[in-house]
XYZ file of C-alpha atoms in Angstrom:
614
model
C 11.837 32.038 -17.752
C 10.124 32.574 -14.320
C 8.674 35.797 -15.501
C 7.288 33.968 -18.431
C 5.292 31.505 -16.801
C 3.772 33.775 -14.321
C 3.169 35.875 -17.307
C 1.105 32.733 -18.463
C -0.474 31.884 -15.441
C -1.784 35.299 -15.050
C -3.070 35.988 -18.834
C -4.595 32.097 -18.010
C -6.989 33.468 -15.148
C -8.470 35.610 -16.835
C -9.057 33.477 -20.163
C -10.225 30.796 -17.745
C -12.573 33.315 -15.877
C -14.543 34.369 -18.956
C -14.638 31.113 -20.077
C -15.998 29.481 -17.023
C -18.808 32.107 -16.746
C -20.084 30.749 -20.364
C -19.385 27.133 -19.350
C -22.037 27.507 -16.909
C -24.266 29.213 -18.079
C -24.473 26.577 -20.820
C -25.081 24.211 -18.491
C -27.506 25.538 -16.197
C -29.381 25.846 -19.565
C -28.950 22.344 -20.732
C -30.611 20.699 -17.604
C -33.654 19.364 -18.076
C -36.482 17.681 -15.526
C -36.173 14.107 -16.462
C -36.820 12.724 -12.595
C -39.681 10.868 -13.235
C -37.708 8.804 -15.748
C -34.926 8.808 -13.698
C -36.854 7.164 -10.335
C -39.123 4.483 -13.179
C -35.301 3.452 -13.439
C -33.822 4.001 -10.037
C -37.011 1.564 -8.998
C -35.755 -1.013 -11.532
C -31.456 -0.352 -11.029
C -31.887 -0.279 -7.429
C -34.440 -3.544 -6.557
C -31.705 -5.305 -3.910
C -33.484 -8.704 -5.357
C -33.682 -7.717 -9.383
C -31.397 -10.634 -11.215
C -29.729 -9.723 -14.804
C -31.212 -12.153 -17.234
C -29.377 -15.137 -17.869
C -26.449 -15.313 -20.702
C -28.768 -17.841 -22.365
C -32.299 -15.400 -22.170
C -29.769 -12.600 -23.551
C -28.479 -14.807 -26.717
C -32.025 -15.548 -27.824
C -33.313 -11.828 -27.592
C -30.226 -11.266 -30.110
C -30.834 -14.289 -32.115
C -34.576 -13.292 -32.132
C -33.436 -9.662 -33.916
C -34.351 -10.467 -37.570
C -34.542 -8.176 -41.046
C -38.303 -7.849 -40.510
C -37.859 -7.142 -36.932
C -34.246 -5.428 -36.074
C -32.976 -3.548 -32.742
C -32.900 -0.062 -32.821
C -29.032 -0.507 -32.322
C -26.191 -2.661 -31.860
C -23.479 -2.323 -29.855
C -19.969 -3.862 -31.195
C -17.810 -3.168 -28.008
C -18.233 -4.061 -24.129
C -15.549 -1.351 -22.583
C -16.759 1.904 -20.322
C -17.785 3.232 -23.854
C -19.814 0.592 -25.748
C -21.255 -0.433 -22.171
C -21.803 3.248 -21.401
C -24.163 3.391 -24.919
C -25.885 0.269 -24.167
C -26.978 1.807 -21.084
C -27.902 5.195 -22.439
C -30.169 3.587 -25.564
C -31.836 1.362 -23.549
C -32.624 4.117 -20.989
C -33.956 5.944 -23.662
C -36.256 3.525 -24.382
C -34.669 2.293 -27.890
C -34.632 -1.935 -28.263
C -30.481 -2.151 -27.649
C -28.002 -4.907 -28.325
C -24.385 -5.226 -26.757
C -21.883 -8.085 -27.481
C -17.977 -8.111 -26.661
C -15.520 -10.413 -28.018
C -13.839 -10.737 -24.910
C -15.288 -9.759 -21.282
C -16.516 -6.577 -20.094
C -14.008 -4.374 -19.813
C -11.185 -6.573 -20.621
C -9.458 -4.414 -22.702
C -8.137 -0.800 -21.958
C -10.944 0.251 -19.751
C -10.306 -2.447 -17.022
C -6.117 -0.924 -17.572
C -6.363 2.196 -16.841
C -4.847 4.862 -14.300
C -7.786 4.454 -12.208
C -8.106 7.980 -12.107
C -11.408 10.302 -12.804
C -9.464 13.588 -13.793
C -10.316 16.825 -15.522
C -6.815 16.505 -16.962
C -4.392 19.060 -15.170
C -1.705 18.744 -18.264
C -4.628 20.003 -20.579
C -5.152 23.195 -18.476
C -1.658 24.147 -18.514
C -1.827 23.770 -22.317
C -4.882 25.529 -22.433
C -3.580 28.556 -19.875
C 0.082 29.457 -21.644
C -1.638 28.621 -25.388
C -4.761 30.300 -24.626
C -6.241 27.546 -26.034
C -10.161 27.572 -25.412
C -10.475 24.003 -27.220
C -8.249 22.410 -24.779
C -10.131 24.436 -21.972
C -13.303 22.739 -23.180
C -12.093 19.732 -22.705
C -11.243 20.647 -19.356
C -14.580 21.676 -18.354
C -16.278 19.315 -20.078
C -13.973 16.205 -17.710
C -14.270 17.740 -14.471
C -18.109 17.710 -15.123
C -18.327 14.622 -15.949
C -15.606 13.253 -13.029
C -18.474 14.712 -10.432
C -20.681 12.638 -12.296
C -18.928 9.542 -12.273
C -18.244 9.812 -8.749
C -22.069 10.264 -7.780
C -23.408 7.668 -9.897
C -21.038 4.890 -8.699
C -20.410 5.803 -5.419
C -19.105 2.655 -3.483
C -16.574 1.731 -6.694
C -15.204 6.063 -6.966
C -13.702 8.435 -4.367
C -12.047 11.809 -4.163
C -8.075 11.622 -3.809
C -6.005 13.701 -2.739
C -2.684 13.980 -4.949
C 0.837 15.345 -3.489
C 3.094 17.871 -5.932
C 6.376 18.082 -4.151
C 7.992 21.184 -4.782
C 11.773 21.883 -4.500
C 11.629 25.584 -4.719
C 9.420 28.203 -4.229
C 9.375 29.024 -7.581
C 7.647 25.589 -7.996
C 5.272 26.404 -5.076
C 4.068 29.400 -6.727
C 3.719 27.959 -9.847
C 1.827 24.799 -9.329
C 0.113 26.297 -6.201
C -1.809 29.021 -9.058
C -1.872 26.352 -11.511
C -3.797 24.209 -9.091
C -6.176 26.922 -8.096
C -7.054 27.899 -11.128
C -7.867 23.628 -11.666
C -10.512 24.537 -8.902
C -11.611 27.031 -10.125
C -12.358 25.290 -13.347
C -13.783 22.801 -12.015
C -16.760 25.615 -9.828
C -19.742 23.879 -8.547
C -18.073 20.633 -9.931
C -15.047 21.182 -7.043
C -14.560 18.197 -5.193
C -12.257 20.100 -2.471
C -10.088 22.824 -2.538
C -5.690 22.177 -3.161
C -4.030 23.560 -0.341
C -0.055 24.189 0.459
C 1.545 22.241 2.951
C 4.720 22.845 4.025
C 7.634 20.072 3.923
C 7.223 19.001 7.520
C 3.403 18.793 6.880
C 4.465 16.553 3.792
C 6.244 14.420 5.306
C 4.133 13.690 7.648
C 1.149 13.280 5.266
C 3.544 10.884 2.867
C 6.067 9.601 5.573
C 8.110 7.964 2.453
C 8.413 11.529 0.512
C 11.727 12.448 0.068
C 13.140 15.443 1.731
C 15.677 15.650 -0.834
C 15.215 16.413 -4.413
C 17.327 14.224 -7.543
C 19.742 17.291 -7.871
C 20.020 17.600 -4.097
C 17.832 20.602 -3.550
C 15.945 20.546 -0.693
C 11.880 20.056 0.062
C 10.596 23.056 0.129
C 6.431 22.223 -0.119
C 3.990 20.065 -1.704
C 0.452 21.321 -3.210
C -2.305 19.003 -2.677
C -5.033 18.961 -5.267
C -7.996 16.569 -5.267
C -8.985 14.474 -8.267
C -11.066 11.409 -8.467
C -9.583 7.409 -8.205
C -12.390 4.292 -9.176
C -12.150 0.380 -9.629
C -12.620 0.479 -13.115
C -13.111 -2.461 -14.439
C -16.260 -3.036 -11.686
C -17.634 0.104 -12.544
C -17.802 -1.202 -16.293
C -19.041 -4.633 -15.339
C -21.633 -1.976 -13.559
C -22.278 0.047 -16.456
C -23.276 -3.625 -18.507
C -24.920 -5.273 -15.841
C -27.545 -2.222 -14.984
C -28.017 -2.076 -19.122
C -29.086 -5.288 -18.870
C -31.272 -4.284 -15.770
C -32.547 -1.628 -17.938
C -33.486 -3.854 -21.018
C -30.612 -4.025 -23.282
C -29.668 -7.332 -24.198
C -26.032 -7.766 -23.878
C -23.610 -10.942 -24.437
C -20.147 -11.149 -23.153
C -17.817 -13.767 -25.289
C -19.818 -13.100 -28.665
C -17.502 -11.623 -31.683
C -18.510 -10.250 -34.557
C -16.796 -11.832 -37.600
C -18.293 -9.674 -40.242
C -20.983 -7.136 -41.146
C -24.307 -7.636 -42.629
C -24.599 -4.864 -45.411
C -28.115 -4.326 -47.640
C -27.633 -5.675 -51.511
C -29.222 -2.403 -52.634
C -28.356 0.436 -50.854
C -25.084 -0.753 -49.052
C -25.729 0.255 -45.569
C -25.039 -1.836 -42.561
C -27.870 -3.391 -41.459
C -26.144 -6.229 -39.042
C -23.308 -8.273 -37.836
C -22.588 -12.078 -37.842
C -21.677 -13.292 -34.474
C -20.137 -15.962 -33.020
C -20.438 -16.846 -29.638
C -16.892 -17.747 -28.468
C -17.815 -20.133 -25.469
C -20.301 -22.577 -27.934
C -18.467 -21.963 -31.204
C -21.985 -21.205 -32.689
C -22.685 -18.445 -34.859
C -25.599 -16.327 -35.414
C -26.902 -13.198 -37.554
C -28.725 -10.546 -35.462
C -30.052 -7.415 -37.536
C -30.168 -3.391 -35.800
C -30.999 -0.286 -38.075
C -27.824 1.332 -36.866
C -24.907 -0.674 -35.673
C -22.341 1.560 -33.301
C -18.426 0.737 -33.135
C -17.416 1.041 -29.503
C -14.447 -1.362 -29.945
C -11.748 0.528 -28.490
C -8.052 -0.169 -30.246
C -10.274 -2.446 -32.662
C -12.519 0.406 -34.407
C -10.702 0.536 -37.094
C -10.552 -3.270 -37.707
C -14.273 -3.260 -37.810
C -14.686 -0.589 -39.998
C -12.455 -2.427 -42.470
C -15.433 -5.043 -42.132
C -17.802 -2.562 -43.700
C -14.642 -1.124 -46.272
C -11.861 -2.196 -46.664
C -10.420 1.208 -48.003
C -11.273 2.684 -44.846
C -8.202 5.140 -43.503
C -7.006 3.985 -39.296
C -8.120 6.717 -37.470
C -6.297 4.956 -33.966
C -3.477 5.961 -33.054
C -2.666 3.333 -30.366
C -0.364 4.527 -27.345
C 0.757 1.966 -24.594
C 0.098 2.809 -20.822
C 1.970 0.831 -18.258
C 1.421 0.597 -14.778
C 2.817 -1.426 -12.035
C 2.188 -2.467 -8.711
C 3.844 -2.325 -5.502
C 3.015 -2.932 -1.558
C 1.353 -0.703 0.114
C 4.152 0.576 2.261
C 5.168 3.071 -0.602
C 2.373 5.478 -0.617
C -0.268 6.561 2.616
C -3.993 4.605 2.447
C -5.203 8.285 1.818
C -3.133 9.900 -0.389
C -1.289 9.848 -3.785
C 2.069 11.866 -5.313
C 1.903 13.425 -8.835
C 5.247 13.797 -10.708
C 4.462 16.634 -12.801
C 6.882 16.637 -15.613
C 8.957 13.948 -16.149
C 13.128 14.513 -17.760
C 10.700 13.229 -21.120
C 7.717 15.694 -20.528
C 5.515 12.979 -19.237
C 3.635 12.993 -16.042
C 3.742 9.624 -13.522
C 1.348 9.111 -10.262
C 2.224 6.676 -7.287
C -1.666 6.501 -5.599
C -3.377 3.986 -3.368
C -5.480 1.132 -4.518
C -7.272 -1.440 -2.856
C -4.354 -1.653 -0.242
C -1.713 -1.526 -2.596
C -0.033 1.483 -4.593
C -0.329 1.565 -8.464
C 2.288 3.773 -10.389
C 2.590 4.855 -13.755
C 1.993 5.621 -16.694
C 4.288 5.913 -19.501
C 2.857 6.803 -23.288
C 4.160 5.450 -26.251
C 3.360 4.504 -29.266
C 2.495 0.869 -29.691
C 1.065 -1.781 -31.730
C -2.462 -3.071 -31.229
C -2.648 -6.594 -29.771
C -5.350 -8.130 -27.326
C -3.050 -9.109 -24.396
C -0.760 -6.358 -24.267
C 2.830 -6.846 -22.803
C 4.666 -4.251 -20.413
C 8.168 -4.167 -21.714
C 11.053 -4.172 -19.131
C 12.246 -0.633 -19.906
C 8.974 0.894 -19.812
C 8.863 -1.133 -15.973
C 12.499 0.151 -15.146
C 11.272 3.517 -16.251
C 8.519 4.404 -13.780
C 10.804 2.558 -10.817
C 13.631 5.019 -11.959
C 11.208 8.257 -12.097
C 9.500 7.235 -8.437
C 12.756 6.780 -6.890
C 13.633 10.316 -7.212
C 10.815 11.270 -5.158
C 11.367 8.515 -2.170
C 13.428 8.079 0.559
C 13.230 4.294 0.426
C 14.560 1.861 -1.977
C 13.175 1.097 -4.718
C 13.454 -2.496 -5.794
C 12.664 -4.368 -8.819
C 11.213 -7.380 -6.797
C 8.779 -5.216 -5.218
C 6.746 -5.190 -8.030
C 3.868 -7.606 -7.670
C 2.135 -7.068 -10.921
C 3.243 -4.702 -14.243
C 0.955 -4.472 -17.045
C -0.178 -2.823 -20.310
C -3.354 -0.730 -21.469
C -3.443 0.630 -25.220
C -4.961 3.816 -25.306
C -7.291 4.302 -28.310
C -6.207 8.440 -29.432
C -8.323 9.840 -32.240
C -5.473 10.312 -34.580
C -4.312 13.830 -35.289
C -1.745 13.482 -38.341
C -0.138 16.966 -37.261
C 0.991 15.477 -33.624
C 4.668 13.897 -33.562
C 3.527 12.170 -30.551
C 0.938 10.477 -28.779
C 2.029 12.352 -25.747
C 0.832 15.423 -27.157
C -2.209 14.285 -29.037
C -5.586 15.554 -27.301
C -7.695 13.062 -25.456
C -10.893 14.611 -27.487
C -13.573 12.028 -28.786
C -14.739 11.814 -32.706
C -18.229 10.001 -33.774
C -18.627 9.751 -37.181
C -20.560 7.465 -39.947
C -17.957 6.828 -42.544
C -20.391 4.228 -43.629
C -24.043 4.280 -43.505
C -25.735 2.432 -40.580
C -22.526 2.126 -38.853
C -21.346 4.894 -36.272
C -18.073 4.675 -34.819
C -17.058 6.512 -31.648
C -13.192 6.235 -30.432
C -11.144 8.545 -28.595
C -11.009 10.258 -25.194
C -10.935 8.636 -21.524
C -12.467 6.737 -18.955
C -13.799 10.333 -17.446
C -16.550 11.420 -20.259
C -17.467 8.294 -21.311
C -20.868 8.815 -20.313
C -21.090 12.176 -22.881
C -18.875 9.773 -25.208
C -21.791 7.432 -25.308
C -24.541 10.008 -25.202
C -22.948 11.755 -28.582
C -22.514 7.999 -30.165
C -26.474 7.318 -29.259
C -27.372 11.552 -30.668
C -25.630 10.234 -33.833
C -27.130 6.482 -34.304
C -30.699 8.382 -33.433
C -29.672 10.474 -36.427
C -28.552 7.532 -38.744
C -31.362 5.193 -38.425
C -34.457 7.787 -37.863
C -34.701 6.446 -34.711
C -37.572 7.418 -31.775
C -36.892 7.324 -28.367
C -39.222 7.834 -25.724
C -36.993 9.828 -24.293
C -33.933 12.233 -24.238
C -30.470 11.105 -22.147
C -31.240 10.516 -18.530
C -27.817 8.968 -17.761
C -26.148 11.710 -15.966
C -28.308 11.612 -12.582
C -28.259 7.416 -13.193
C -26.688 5.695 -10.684
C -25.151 2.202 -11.877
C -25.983 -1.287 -9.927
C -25.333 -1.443 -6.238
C -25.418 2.165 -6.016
C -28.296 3.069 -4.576
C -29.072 2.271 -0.948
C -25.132 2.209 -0.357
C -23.817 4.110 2.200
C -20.274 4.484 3.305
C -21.298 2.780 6.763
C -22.815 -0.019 4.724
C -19.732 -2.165 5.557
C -20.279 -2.263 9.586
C -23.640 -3.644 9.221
C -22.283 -6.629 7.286
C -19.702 -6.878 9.738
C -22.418 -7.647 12.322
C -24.861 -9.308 10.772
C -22.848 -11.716 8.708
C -20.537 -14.452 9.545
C -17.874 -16.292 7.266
C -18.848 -20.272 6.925
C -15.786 -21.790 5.554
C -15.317 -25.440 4.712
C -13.040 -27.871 5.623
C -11.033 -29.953 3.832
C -12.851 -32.787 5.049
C -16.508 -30.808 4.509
C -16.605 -29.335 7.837
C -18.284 -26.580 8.028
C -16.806 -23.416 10.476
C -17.871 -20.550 11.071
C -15.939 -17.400 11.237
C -16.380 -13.315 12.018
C -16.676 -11.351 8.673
C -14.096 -9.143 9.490
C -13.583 -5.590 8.761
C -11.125 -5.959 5.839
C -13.442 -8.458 4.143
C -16.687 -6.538 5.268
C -15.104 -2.985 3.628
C -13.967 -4.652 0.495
C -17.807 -6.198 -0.063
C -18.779 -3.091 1.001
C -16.781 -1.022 -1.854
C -16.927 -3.477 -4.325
C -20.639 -4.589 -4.827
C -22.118 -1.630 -3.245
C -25.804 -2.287 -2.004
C -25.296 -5.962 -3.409
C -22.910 -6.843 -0.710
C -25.534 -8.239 1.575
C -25.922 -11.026 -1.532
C -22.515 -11.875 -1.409
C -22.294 -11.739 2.508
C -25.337 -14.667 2.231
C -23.590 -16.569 0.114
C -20.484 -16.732 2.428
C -23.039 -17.610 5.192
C -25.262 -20.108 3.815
C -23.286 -21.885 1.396
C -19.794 -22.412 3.311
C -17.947 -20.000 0.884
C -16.803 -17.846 3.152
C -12.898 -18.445 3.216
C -10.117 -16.309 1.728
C -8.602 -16.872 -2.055
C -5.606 -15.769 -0.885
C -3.882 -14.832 1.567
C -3.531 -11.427 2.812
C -6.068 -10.433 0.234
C -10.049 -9.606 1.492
C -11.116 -11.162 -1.767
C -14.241 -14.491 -0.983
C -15.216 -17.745 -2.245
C -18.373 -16.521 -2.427
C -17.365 -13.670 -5.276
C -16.778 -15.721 -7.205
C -20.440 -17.849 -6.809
C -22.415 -14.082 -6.855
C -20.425 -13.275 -10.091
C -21.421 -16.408 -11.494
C -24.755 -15.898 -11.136
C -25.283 -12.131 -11.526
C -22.156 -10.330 -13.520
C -21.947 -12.415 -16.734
C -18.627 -14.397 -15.292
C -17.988 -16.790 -17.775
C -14.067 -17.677 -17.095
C -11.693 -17.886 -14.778
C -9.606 -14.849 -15.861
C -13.207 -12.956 -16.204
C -13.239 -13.545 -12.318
C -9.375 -12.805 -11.411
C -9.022 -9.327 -13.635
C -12.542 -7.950 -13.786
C -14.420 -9.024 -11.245
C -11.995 -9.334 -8.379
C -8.753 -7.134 -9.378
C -6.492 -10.022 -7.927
C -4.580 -10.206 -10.959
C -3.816 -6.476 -11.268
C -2.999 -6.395 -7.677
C -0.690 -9.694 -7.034
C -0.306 -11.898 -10.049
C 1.357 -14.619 -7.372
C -1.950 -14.256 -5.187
C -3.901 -14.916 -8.285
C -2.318 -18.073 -9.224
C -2.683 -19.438 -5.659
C -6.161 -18.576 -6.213
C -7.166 -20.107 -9.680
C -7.707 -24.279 -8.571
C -10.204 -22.872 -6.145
C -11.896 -20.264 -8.656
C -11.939 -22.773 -11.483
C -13.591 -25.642 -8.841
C -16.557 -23.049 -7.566
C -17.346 -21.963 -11.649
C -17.112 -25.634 -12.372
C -19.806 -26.045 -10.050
C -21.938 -22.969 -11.207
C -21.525 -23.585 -14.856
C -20.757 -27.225 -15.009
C -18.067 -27.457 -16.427
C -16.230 -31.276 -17.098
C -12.884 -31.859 -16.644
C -10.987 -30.780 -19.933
C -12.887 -27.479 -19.611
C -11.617 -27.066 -15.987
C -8.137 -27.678 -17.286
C -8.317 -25.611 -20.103
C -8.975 -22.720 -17.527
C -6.671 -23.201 -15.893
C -4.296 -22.994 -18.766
C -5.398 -19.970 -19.912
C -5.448 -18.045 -17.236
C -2.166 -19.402 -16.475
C -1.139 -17.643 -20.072
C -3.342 -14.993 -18.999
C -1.185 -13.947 -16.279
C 2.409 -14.207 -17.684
C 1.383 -11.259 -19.936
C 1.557 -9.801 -16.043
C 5.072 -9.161 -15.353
């Protein structure tokens, strides 16, 4: 068996060396000189006093799209994806429209892994099938995972991730396997995997075990370096610097059915209603793109109802546990699970997220993590630790549905390739569904090629997205948060109005920092001027004066918008977040003034909102 894989690994470096030398060529031949685009937009993006337009200014540009006078497109979908080809049309220079049922991001893309990976279980199906399709993929992620990191930098990071092996079999194996993941990945490298030996381990990842399940004994870990984000802020990004860049997009607003020509039967539309007013509204594009995650297929069935699913919905759970269980800096891989799946224990935001497990699942907007599914990542960590593992440590479990492009030759979903399809099954609408959080910046590029295709459309311009940093991006340095630590005070109020002030510490200061980028000095005023400078909850960075800024400049429209996209408190500590809600509910109440039954109601839903975290 040994002799096998080494066999496979060593056929694998070659296939991967030829490979890689056409990989960049290809690119190096691609790349255009789009900068003076790119800095017209960086001028725009990266004004520290440019305001999205209202919700209101947004609706009418929509409403305003008539038959005579339509978009150029319109996007059904606010996830990474529809978000991601909001941005790219508009930054083309094409008249773009964007609305979401829901909330940015609320759906799979704000429930991910966190992780901005090339896809290490691809490669090793690529290297022993000499597979160049699944090497493609490959390439194609870790190019875009550089990407992602540089245009989002205060929201993405590299991470280091820990393989503990317990012989040196395993060493050897994953140690070549690794290396050969860098040198994939060539200019795109983030930094080079390294062996470390199991003292070194241990005291990189103090609660690695030294003994293995079957009591065989540490013998090294390999250290590769992949990328870890906030995702649902980088989406919220993504919409928000659309909307910077002229697309007109509109949170809460469903589309209840599809506007289709009487002659030639294309789709020329979509009849929305906005879910906060209850009103509805026709707005008219010459091609209409389906970014709607798990939902593509039910709004295809808008524009035929014969249409075949092509989702094949898989359910990723994750869960949440205190920080103590993993280092600030560094994550642990479980390469192969006793069920061929792979689970990660990483840092995040001063907590440690595990998972994920992949099965298939129905589709359903607030996704539930079942118990076993829970007791199933606990069970596959504990193998790996040297503390106990207990059930009550979890402070928050929950569910993402993965959207896979269904292959009808795959028994699983575990199997099933992460590759992305666009077609136009019917005329004026293109639908794009598959892959990950990593490419959806090509993702969206293809679905925009495509709807340029469909509807005869003329940019000014070709894609510019993949030097485009998102909102709060530029001007941010990692240093940014010490200045707001000195410059900035906390004002909180008392219960009886009083108004004192307090240091902006360096927990609160990073956080900003991290989370709104070059925008944190906005926030940081708030907290200063306005008294909203106190904690939501305890032990949590997380300020009153989020939740104002949203308000005002992120399209925060509910409670639960705040605690899950916004501010991750719900993801993090679901007990936190309900401590939190009376006071996030009072300061929207006062942004969006709201009366009393809508405050309650609120409060009610987010309440629901949260059981579906167990």
């Amino acid at each position: 068996m040994y002799a096998a894989s080494f066999r496979g690994l060593a056929s694998g470096v070659a296939f991967i060396a030829t490979a890689s030398g056409a990989a960049v060529l290809s690119l190096a031949s691609s790349d255009k000189d789009r900068r003076p685009i790119v800095e017209s937009l960086k001028r725009t993006i990266g004004d520290p006093t440019a305001s999205v337009p209202s919700r209101s200014v947004q609706e009418s540009a929509l409403r305003g799209a008539s038959l005579s006078n339509p978009l150029d497109i319109l996007v059904i979908g606010g996830g990474a994806t529809g978000s991601g080809v909001a941005l790219d049309a508009a930054t083309r220079g094409l008249r773009v429209g964007l609305v979401e049922r829901d909330d940015f991001s609320s759906g799979t893309s704000s429930r991910s892994t966190k992780l901005i990976h090339g896809g290490v279980r691809y490669l090793e199906k690529a290297v022993f099938n000499l597979d160049y399709g699944q090497l493609r993929l490959v390439f194609h992620a870790l190019e875009e995972r550089k990407q992602l990191i540089e245009n989002a930098p205060h929201l993405c990071r590299a991470l280091p991730c820990m393989t503990p092996c317990f012989s040196w079999f395993e060493v050897v194996y994953f140690w070549m396997g690794l290396k050969m993941y860098d040198l994939v990945a060539g200019p795109r490298l983030l930094h080079l995997s390294r062996y470390y030996s199991a003292k070194q381990s241990v005291e990189l990842f103090p609660t690695l075990a030294s003994k293995g399940k079957d009591k065989s004994t540490l013998t090294g870990t390999v250290v590769y370096y992949d990328g870890q984000m906030n995702d649902s802020r980088v989406n919220v990004g993504l919409a928000c610097t659309a909307a910077l860049a002229g697309a007109s997009v509109l949170n809460h607003a469903e589309v209840v059915s599809l506007i289709r020509d009487d002659v030639t039967q294309r789709v020329i539309g979509a009849r929305i209603r906005n879910n906060l007013s209850g009103q509805k509204f026709d707005t008219y594009a010459k091609v209409v793109v389906n970014a709607a995650g798990p939902f593509c297929d039910s709004v295809r069935k808008m524009a035929d109802g014969e249409s075949k699913p092509m989702i094949c919905p898989s359910s990723g759970v994750h869960i949440v546990l205190p920080d103590y269980y993993s280092p600030q800096g560094m994550g642990l891989i479980v390469p192969k699970t006793k069920d061929g799946r792979v689970v990660f224990m990483l840092p995040w935001l001063g907590k440690t997220v595990a998972g994920t497990t992949d099965s298939p699942t129905s589709i359903t907007s607030l996704p539930k993590p079942h118990e076993d599914e829970i007791q199933f990542i606990l069970d596959t960590i504990t193998d790996y630790l040297n503390i106990k593992v207990r059930r009550t440590d979890v402070l928050s479990a929950w569910s993402g549905i993965r959207p896979l492009a269904m292959d009808p030759t795959a028994k699983n979903t575990e199997n099933m390739s992460r590759d992305h399809i666009v077609l136009e099954d019917c005329p004026g609408l293109v639908t794009i569904t598959g892959g990950k959080w990593t490419t959806y910046r090509s993702m969206a590029e293809d679905a925009v090629d495509a709807a340029i295709k469909s509807g005869k459309l003329k940019p000014s311009n070709d894609c510019v997205t993949q030097k485009l940093q998102i909102v709060g991006s530029y001007g941010w340095d990692p240093s940014s948060f010490a200045a707001l630590a000195q410059q900035y005070v906390r004002v909180k109020k008392t219960h009886g109005g009083k108004e004192v002030p307090g240091t902006m510490d360096t927990a609160a200061a990073k956080h900003l920092s991290h989370a709104y980028g070059s925008m944190a000095d906005r926030v940081a005023t708030i907290a200063q001027e306005e008294g909203l400078g106190k904690r939501l909850a305890h032990g949590h960075p997380f300020l009153e004066a989020e939740v104002a800024y949203c308000a005002r400049n992120e399209y925060c429209e509910s409670a639960v918008d705040f605690i899950a996209r916004r501010c991750r408190i719900a993801f993090l500590d679901t007990k936190a977040a309900e401590q939190a809600l009376k006071r996030v509910v009072e300061i929207l109440a006062r942004e969006h003034k709201w009366d009393k039954p809508r405050q309650m109601q609120e409060l009610k839903m987010a309440k629901e909102f949260l059981q579906t975290f167990k």
